[in-house]
Coordinates of C-alpha atoms in Angstrom, one line a residue:
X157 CA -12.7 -14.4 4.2
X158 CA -12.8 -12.6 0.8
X159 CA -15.0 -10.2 -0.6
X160 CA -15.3 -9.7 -4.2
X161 CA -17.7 -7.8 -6.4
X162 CA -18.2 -9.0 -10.1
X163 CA -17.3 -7.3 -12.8
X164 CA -18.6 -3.6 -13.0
X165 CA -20.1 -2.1 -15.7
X166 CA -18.7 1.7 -14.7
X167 CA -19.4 4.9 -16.8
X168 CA -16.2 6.4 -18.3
X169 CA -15.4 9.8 -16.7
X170 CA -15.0 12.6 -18.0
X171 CA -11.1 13.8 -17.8
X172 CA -12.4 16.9 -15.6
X173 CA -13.8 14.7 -13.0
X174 CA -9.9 13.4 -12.0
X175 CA -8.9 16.8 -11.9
X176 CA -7.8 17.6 -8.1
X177 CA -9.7 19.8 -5.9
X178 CA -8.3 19.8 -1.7
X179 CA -10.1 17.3 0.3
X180 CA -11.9 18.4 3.5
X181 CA -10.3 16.4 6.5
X182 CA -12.6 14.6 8.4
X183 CA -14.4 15.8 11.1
X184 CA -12.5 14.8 13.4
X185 CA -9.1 16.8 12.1
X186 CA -9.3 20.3 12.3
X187 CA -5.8 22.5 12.7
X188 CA -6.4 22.6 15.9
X189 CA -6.3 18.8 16.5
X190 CA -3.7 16.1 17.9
X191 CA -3.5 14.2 14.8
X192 CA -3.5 17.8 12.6
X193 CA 0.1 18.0 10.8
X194 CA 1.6 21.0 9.8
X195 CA 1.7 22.0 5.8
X196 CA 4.5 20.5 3.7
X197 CA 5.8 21.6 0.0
X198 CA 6.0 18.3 -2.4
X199 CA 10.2 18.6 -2.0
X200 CA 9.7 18.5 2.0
X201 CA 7.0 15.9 2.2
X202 CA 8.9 13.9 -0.1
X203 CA 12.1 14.3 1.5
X204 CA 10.3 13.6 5.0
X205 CA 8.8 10.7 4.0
X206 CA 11.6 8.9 2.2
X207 CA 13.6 10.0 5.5
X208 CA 10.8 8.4 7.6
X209 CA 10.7 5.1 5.8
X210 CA 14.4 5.0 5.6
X211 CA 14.5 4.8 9.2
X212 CA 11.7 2.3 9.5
X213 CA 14.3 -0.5 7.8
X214 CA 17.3 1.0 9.6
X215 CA 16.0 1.0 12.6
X216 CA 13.6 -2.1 13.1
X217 CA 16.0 -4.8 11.3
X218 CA 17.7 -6.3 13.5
X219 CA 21.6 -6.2 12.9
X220 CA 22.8 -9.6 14.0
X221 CA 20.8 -11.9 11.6
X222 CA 19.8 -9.2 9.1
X223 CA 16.1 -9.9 9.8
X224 CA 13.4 -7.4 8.6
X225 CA 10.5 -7.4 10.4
X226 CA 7.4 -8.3 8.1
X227 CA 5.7 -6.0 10.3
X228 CA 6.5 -3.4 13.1
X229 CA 5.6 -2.9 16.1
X230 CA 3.8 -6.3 16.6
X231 CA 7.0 -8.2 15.1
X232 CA 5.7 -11.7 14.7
X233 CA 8.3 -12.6 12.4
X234 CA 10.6 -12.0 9.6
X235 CA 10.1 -11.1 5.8
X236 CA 12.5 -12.3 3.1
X237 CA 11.1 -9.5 0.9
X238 CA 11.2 -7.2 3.3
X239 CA 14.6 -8.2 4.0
X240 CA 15.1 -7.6 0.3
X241 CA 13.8 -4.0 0.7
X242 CA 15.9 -3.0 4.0
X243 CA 18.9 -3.9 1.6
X244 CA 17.3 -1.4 -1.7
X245 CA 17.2 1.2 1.6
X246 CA 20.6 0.9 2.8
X247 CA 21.8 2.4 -0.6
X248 CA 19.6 5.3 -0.7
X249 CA 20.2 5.9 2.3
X250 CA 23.6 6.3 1.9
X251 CA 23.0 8.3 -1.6
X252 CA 20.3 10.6 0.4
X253 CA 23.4 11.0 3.2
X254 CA 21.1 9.8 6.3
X255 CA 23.4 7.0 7.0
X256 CA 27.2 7.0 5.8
X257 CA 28.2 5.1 2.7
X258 CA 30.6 3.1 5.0
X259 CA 27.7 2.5 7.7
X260 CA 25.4 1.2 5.2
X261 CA 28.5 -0.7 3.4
X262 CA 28.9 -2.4 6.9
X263 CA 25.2 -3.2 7.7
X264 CA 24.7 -4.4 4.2
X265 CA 27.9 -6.9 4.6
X266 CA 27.0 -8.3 7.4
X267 CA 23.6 -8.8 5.5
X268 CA 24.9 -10.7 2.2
X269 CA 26.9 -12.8 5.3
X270 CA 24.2 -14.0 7.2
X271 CA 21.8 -15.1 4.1
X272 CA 25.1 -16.8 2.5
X273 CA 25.9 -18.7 6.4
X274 CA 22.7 -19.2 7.2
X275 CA 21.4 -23.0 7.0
X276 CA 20.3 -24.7 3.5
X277 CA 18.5 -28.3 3.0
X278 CA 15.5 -30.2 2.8
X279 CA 14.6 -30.6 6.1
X280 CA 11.1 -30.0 7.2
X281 CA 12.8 -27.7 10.0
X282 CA 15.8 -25.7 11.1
X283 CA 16.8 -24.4 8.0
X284 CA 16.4 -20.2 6.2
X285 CA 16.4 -22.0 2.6
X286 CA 16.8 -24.7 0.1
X287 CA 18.7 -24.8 -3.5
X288 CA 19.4 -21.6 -3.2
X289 CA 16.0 -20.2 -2.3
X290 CA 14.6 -19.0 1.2
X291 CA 11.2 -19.6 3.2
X292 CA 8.7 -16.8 3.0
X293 CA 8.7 -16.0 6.9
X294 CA 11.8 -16.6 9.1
X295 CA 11.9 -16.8 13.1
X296 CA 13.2 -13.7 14.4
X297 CA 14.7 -15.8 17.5
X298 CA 17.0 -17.9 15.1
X299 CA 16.0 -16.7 11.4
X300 CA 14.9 -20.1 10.1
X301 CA 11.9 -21.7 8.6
X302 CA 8.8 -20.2 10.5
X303 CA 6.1 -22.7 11.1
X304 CA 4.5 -24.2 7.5
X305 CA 5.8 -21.1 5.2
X306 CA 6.7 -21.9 2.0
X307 CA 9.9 -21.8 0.3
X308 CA 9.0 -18.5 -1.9
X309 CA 10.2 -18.3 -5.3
X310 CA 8.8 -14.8 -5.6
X311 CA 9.8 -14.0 -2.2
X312 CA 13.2 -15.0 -2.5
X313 CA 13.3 -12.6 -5.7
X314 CA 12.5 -9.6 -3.6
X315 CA 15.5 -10.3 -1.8
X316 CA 17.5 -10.4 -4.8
X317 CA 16.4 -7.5 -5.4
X318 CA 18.5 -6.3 -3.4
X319 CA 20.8 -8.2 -3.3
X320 CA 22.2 -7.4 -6.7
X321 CA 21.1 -3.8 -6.1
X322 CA 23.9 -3.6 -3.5
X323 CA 26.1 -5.7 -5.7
X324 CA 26.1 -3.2 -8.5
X325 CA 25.6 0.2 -6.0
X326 CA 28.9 -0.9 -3.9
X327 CA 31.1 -0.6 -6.6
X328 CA 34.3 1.0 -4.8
X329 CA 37.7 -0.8 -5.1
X330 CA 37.5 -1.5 -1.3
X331 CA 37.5 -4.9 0.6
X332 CA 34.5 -4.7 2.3
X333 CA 32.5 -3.4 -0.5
X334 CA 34.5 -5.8 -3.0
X335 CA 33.4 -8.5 -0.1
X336 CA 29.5 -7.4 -1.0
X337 CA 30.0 -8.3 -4.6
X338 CA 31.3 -11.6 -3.8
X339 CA 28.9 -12.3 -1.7
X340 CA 25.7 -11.4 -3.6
X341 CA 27.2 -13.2 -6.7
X342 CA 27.3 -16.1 -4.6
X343 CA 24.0 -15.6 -3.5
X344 CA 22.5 -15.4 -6.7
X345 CA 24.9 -18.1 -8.6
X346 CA 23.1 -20.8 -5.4
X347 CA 19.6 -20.2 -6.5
X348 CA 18.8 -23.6 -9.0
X349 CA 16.1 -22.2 -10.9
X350 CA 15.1 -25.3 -12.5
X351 CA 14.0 -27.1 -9.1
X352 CA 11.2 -24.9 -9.2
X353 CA 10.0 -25.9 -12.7
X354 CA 6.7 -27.8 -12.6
X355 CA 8.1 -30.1 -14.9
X356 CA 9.8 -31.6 -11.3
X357 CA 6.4 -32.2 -9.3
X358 CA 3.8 -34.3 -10.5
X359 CA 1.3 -31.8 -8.9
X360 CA -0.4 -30.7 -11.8
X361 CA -0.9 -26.8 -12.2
X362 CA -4.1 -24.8 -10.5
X363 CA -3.8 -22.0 -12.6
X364 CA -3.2 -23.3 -16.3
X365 CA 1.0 -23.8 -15.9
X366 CA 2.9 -25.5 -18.5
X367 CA 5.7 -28.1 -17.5
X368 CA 7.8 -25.0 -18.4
X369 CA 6.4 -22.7 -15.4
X370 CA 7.7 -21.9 -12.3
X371 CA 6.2 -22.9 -9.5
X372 CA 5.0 -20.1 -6.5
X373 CA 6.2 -22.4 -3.6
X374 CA 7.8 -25.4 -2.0
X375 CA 6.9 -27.5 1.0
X376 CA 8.9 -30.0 2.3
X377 CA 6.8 -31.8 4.9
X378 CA 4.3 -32.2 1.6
X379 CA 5.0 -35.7 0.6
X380 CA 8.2 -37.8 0.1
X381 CA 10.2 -35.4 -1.3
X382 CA 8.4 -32.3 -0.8
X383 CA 5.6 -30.3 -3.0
X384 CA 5.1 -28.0 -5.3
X385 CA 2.0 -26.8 -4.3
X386 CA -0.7 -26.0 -7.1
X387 CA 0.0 -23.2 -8.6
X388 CA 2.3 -21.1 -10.6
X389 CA 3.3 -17.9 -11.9
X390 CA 1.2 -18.1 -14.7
X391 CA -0.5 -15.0 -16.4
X392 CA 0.1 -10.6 -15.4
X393 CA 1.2 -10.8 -12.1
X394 CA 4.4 -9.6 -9.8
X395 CA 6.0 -12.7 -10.7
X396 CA 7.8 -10.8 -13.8
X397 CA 10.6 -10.6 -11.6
X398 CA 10.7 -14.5 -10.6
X399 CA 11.5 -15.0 -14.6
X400 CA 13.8 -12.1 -15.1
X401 CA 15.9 -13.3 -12.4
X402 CA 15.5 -17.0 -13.3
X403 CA 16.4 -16.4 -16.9
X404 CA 19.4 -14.1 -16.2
X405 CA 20.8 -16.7 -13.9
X406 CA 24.5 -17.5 -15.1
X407 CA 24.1 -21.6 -13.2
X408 CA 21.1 -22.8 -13.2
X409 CA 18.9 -20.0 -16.1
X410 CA 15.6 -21.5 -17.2
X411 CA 14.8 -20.8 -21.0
X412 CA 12.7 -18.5 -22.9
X413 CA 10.1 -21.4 -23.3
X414 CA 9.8 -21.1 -19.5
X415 CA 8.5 -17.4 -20.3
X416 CA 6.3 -18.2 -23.2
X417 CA 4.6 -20.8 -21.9
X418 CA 4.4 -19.8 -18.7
X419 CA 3.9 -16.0 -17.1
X420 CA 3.6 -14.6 -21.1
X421 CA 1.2 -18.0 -21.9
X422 CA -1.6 -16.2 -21.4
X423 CA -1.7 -12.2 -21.4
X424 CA -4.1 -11.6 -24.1
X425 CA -6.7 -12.8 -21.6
X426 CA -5.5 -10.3 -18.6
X427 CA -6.1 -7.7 -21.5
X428 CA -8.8 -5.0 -20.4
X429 CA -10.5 -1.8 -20.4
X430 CA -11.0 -0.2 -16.9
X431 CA -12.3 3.5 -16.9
X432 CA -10.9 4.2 -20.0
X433 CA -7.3 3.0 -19.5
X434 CA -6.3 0.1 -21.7
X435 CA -4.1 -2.1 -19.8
X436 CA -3.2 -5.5 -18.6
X437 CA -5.8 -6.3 -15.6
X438 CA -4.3 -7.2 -12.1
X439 CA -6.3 -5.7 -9.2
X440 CA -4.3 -5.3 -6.7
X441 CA -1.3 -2.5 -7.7
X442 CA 1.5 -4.1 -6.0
X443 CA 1.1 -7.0 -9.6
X444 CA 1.7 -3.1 -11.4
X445 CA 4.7 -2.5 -8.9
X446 CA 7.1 -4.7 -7.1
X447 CA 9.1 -6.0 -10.4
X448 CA 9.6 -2.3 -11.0
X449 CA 10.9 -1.6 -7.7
X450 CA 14.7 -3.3 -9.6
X451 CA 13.7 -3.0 -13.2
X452 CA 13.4 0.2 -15.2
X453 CA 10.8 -1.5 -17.8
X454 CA 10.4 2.6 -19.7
X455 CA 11.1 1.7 -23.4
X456 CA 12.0 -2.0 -23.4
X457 CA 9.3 -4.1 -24.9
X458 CA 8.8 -7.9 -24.8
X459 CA 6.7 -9.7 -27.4
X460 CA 3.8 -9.2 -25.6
X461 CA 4.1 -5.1 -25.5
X462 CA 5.7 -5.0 -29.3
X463 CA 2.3 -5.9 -30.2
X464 CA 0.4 -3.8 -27.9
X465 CA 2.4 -0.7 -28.8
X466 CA 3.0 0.2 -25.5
X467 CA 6.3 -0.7 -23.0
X468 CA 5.3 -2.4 -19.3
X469 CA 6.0 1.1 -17.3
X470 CA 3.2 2.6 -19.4
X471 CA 0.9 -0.4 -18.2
X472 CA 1.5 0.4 -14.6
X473 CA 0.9 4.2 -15.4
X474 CA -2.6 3.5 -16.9
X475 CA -3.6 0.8 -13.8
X476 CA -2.7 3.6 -11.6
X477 CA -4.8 6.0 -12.9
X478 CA -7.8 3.2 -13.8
X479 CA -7.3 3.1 -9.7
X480 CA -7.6 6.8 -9.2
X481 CA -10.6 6.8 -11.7
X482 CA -12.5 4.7 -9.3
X483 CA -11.5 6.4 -6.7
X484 CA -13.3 9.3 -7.8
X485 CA -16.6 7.2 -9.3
X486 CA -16.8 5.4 -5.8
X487 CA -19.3 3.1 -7.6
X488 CA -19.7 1.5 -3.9
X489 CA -20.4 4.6 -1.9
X490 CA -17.5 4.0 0.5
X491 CA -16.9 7.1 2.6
X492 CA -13.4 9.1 2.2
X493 CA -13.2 8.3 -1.5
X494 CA -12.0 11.1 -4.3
X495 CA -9.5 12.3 -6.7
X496 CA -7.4 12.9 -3.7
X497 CA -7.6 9.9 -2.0
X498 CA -7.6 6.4 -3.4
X499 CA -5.3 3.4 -3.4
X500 CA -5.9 -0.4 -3.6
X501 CA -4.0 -3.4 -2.6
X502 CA -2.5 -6.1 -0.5
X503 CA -2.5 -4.7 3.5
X504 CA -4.5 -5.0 7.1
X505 CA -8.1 -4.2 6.9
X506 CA -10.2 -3.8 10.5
X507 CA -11.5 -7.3 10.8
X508 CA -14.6 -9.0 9.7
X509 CA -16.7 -8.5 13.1
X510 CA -18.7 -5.8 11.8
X511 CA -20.3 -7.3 8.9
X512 CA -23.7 -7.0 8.2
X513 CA -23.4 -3.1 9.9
X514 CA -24.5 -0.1 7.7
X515 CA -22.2 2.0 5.8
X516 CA -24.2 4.8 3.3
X517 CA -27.4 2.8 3.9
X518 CA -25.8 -0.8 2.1
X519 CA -25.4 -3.1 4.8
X520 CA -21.1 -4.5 4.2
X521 CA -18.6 -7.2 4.6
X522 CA -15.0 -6.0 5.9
X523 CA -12.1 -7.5 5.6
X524 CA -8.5 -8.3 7.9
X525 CA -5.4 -9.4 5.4
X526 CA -6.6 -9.3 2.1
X527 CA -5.7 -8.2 -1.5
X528 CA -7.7 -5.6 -2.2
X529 CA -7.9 -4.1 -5.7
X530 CA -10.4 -3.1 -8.5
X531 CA -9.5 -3.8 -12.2
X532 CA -12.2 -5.3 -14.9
X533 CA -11.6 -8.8 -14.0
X534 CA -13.1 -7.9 -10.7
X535 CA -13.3 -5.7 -7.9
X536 CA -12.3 -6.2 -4.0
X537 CA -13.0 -3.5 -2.3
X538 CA -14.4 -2.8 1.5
X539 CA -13.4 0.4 2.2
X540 CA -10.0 0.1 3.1
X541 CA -7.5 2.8 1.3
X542 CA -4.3 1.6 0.9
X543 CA -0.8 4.5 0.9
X544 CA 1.6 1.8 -0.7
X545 CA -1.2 1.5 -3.4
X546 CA -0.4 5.7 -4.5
X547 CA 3.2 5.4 -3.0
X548 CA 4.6 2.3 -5.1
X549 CA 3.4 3.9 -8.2
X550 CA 5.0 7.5 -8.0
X551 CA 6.9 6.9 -10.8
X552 CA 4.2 6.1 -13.1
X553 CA 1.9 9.0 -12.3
X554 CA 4.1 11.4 -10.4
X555 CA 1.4 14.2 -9.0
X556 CA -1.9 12.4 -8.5
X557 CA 0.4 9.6 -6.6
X558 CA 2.3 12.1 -4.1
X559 CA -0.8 14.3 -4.2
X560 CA -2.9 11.9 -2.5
X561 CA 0.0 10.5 -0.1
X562 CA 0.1 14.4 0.7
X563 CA -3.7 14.6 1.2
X564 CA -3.8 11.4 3.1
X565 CA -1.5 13.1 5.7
X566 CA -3.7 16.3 5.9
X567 CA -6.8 14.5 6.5
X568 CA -5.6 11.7 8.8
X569 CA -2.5 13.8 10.5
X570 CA -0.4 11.4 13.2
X571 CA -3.0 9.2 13.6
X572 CA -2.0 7.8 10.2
X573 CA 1.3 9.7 9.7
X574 CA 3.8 9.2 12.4
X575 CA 7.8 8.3 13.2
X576 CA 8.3 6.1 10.1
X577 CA 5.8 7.3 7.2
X578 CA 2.3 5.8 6.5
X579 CA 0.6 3.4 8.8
X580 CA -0.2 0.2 6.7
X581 CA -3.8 1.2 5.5
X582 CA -6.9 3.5 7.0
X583 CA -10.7 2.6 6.4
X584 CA -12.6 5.8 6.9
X585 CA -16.3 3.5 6.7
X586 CA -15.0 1.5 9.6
X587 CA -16.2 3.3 12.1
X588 CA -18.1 1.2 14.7
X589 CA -16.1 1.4 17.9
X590 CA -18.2 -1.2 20.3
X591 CA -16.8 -3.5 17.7
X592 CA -13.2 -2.3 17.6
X593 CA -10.9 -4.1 15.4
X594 CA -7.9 -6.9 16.5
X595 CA -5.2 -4.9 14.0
X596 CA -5.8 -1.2 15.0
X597 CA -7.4 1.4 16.5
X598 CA -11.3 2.5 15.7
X599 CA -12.1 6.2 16.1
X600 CA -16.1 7.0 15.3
X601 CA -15.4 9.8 13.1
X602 CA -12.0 9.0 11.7
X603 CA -12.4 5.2 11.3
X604 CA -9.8 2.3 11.4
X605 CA -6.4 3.0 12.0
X606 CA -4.4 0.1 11.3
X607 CA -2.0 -0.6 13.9
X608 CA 1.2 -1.8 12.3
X609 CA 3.4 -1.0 8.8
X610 CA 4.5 -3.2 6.9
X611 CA 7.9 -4.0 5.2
X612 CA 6.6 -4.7 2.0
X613 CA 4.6 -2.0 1.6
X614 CA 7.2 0.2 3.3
X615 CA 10.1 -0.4 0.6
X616 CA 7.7 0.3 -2.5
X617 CA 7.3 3.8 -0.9
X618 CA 10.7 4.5 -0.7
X619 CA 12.2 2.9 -3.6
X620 CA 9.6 4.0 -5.8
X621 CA 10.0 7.7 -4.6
X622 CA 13.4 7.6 -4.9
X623 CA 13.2 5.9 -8.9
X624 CA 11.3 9.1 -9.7
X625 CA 13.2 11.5 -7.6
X626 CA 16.6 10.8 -9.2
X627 CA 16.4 7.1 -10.7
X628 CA 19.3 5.6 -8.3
X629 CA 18.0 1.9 -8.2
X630 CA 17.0 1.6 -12.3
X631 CA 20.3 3.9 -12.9
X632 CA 22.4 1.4 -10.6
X633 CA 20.2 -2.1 -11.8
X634 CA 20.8 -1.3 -15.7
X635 CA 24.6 -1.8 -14.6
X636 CA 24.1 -5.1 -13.6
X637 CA 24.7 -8.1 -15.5
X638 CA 22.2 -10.4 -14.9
X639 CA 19.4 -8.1 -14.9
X640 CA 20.6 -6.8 -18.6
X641 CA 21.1 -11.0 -19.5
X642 CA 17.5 -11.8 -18.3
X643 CA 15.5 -9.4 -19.9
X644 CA 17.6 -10.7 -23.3
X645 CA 16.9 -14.0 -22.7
X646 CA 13.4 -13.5 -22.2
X647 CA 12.9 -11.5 -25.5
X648 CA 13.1 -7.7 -24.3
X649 CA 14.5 -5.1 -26.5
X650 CA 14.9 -1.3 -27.2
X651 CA 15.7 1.6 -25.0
X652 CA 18.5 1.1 -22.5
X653 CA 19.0 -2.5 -23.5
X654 CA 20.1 -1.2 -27.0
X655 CA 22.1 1.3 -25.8
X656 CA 26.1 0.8 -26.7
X657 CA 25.7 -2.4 -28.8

């Protein structure tokens, strides 16, 4: 189920309310506890963490297919995007010296080999992808189409990610990492862009697409010859990417018009006010994130952000600290919120078996997989904090982000904390242990645990950390071609992209 909140009407804070003040752990932690973690400096908990979620993608994706889970331990199945992050955490983890450059330049071959191998065509069945593009979820037994899943256009472009991340990183004049160039050009030069036009389906748009737009998905046991579904990436989203990549394709590009009338079509209505902090409105941060994960967006303006004044990194900035700003109102009287710990966005939740019990003296709804996030638009919000939501914007807003990843260890310790970073999310309201909860543990002072990470909240963690500690995967994406040729096409200028014309 969902649970939304209409838009708030919420008092602008004053800048000392944000300022950052420790957080008592709960009563359950105490130093003297099993889940109580000893202290860290920023430089070691960031080096420990990006350690720790390195190892989570080298260690759980399995080497013979290349198949990342899309969530560990339970490993139902396989990510694409995930997949697409494992390969952005090969790199740094050769830059960061955990793995050798000629380890990771041998797992991340036999990667680019597999997705290039691996089965293509429209059948409803049997196959990883289609004109060039790959289902959402793959079987881990034979890494083909899980059950309904869609063939993901956004998906698909988290794996390109990095895909032409390790095309530009692997830059040696040696076979096997010449072999990775080849291979990801190939990958990329596959995808037809245009099938996934809406222009091609005569399923009209949900969400206000043009004929220009790309669609979100494809189903081929929809109809004769497959189906578009009913909506598209229309309007501020994470689907940036899908049009940078689209547009910068050398084969099959879609046009500028694609852009315009499409994703850009309608921004001045995603334009808000949220605590202060001007910004285009998307709830949920990973819509702030996941195109940044490959794109350093500081100083490059489209249309669209000429006009505003401002560049898309300083868009994300403000979201995160509109986020952070809530946080500390806690309009909703959820316990655990503050300046010190906050976060928002897609992850696990407990469950919906305890609605209706009381939390602060409001009876409330929870939630299992949902997107929770709060902007002006509206607000989805049951008590579930989110580390991805601070992790995947460290960049942006550098020490309230790891500040609160740091405070989130101290107050939860291992019980949150453990052998690869940040469980997927904690709800500190959730407390109600004759319930219990189908995706995590339930601790009547501590709350819900969740139970699994996932991938792609893991890789914004560790990409994003490792953008603002030394700025490896914008540094190594501004080399690349295609990146530099979609952001022209679309209409983006200034700062790097000016640089030695």
């Amino acid at each position: 189920m969902s649970f939304r909140f209409g838009s708030l009407a919420l008092p602008l804070l004053a800048l000392a309310a944000c300022t950052s003040t420790p957080t008592p752990p709960p009563a359950g932690v105490t130093e003297n506890s099993a889940a109580a973690l000893p202290q860290l400096t920023q430089a070691e908990f960031a080096e420990q963490l990006s350690r720790r979620t390195f190892d989570y993608f080298w260690e759980t994706t399995d080497t013979q297919r290349c198949l990342a889970p899309d969530r560990w331990p339970s490993n139902p199945f396989s990510s694409i995007a995930a997949t697409g992050f494992a390969l952005t955490a090969y790199s740094i983890g050769a830059e960061r010296g955990y793995v050798t450059r000629e380890q990771a330049a041998e797992r991340t071959r036999d990667c680019l080999e597999f997705y290039w191998n691996a089965p293509q065509g429209p059948e409803v069945s049997g196959n990883t992808g289609y004109k060039g593009f790959f289902y959402h979820f793959l079987t881990n037994e034979g890494g083909t189409r899980r059950g309904k899943t869609e063939l993901s256009t956004v998906d698909t472009s988290l794996l390109l990610g990095g895909v032409l991340f390790a095309q530009s990183y692997f830059d040696r004049d040696t076979p096997r990492e010449a072999e990775i160039r080849d291979l990801a050009e190939k990958i990329y030069r596959r995808v037809d862009w245009t099938f996934v036009q809406r222009e091609n389906s005569e399923i009209p748009s949900g969400n206000g697409g043009s004929g220009k737009a790309i669609a979100m998905g494809w189903y081929p046991d929809r109809g004769e010859n497959g189906d578009f579904g009913t909506h598209d990436w229309v309007g501020y989203n994470e689907g940036m990417l899908v049009y940078v990549l689209a547009a910068g394709s050398p084969t099959h590009p879609i046009d500028k018009d694609a852009w315009d009338t499409g994703w850009a079509a309608n921004l001045e209505k995603d334009w808000g006010t949220y605590y202060g902090y001007e910004h285009l409105q998307f709830e949920p941060l990973f819509g702030h994130q996941y195109s940044h994960v490959w794109v350093d967006f500081r100083g490059i303006q489209d249309q669209f952000m000429r006009g505003m004044g401002i560049d898309y990194f300083e868009n994300s900035r403000r979201a995160t600290l509109s986020q952070r700003a809530y946080g500390v109102d806690n309009p909703n009287d959820w316990i655990g919120y503050s300046a010190d710990i906050w976060g928002w966005t897609a992850s696990d939740g407990p469950t919906n078996a305890g609605n209706g019990r009381v939390v602060n003296g409001k009876p409330r709804e929870f939630m299992g997989y949902s997107a929770r996030g709060v902007s002006a638009e509206r607000v989805v919000d049951d008590g579930t904090i989110v580390p991805t939501a601070a992790g995947g914007s460290i960049p942006f807003a550098p020490d309230v982000t790891i500040d609160a990843l740091m405070n989130m260890r101290a107050a939860y310790g291992k019980t949150l904390y453990t052998e690869y970073g940040f469980k997927d999310a904690f709800n500190p309201s959730y407390t109600f242990v004759d319930v219990g909860s189908p995706s995590g543990t339930v601790d009547p002072e501590l709350g819900w645990i969740a139970r699994d990470y996932i991938g792609i909240d893991q890789g914004p963690i560790l990409a994003m950390m490792e953008n603002h500690r030394s700025g490896l995967v914008w540094r190594t994406m501004r080399k690349n071609p295609h990146i530099r040729r979609g952001l022209e096409r679309l209409g983006f200028t200034g700062g790097w992209l000016d640089e030695g014309k």
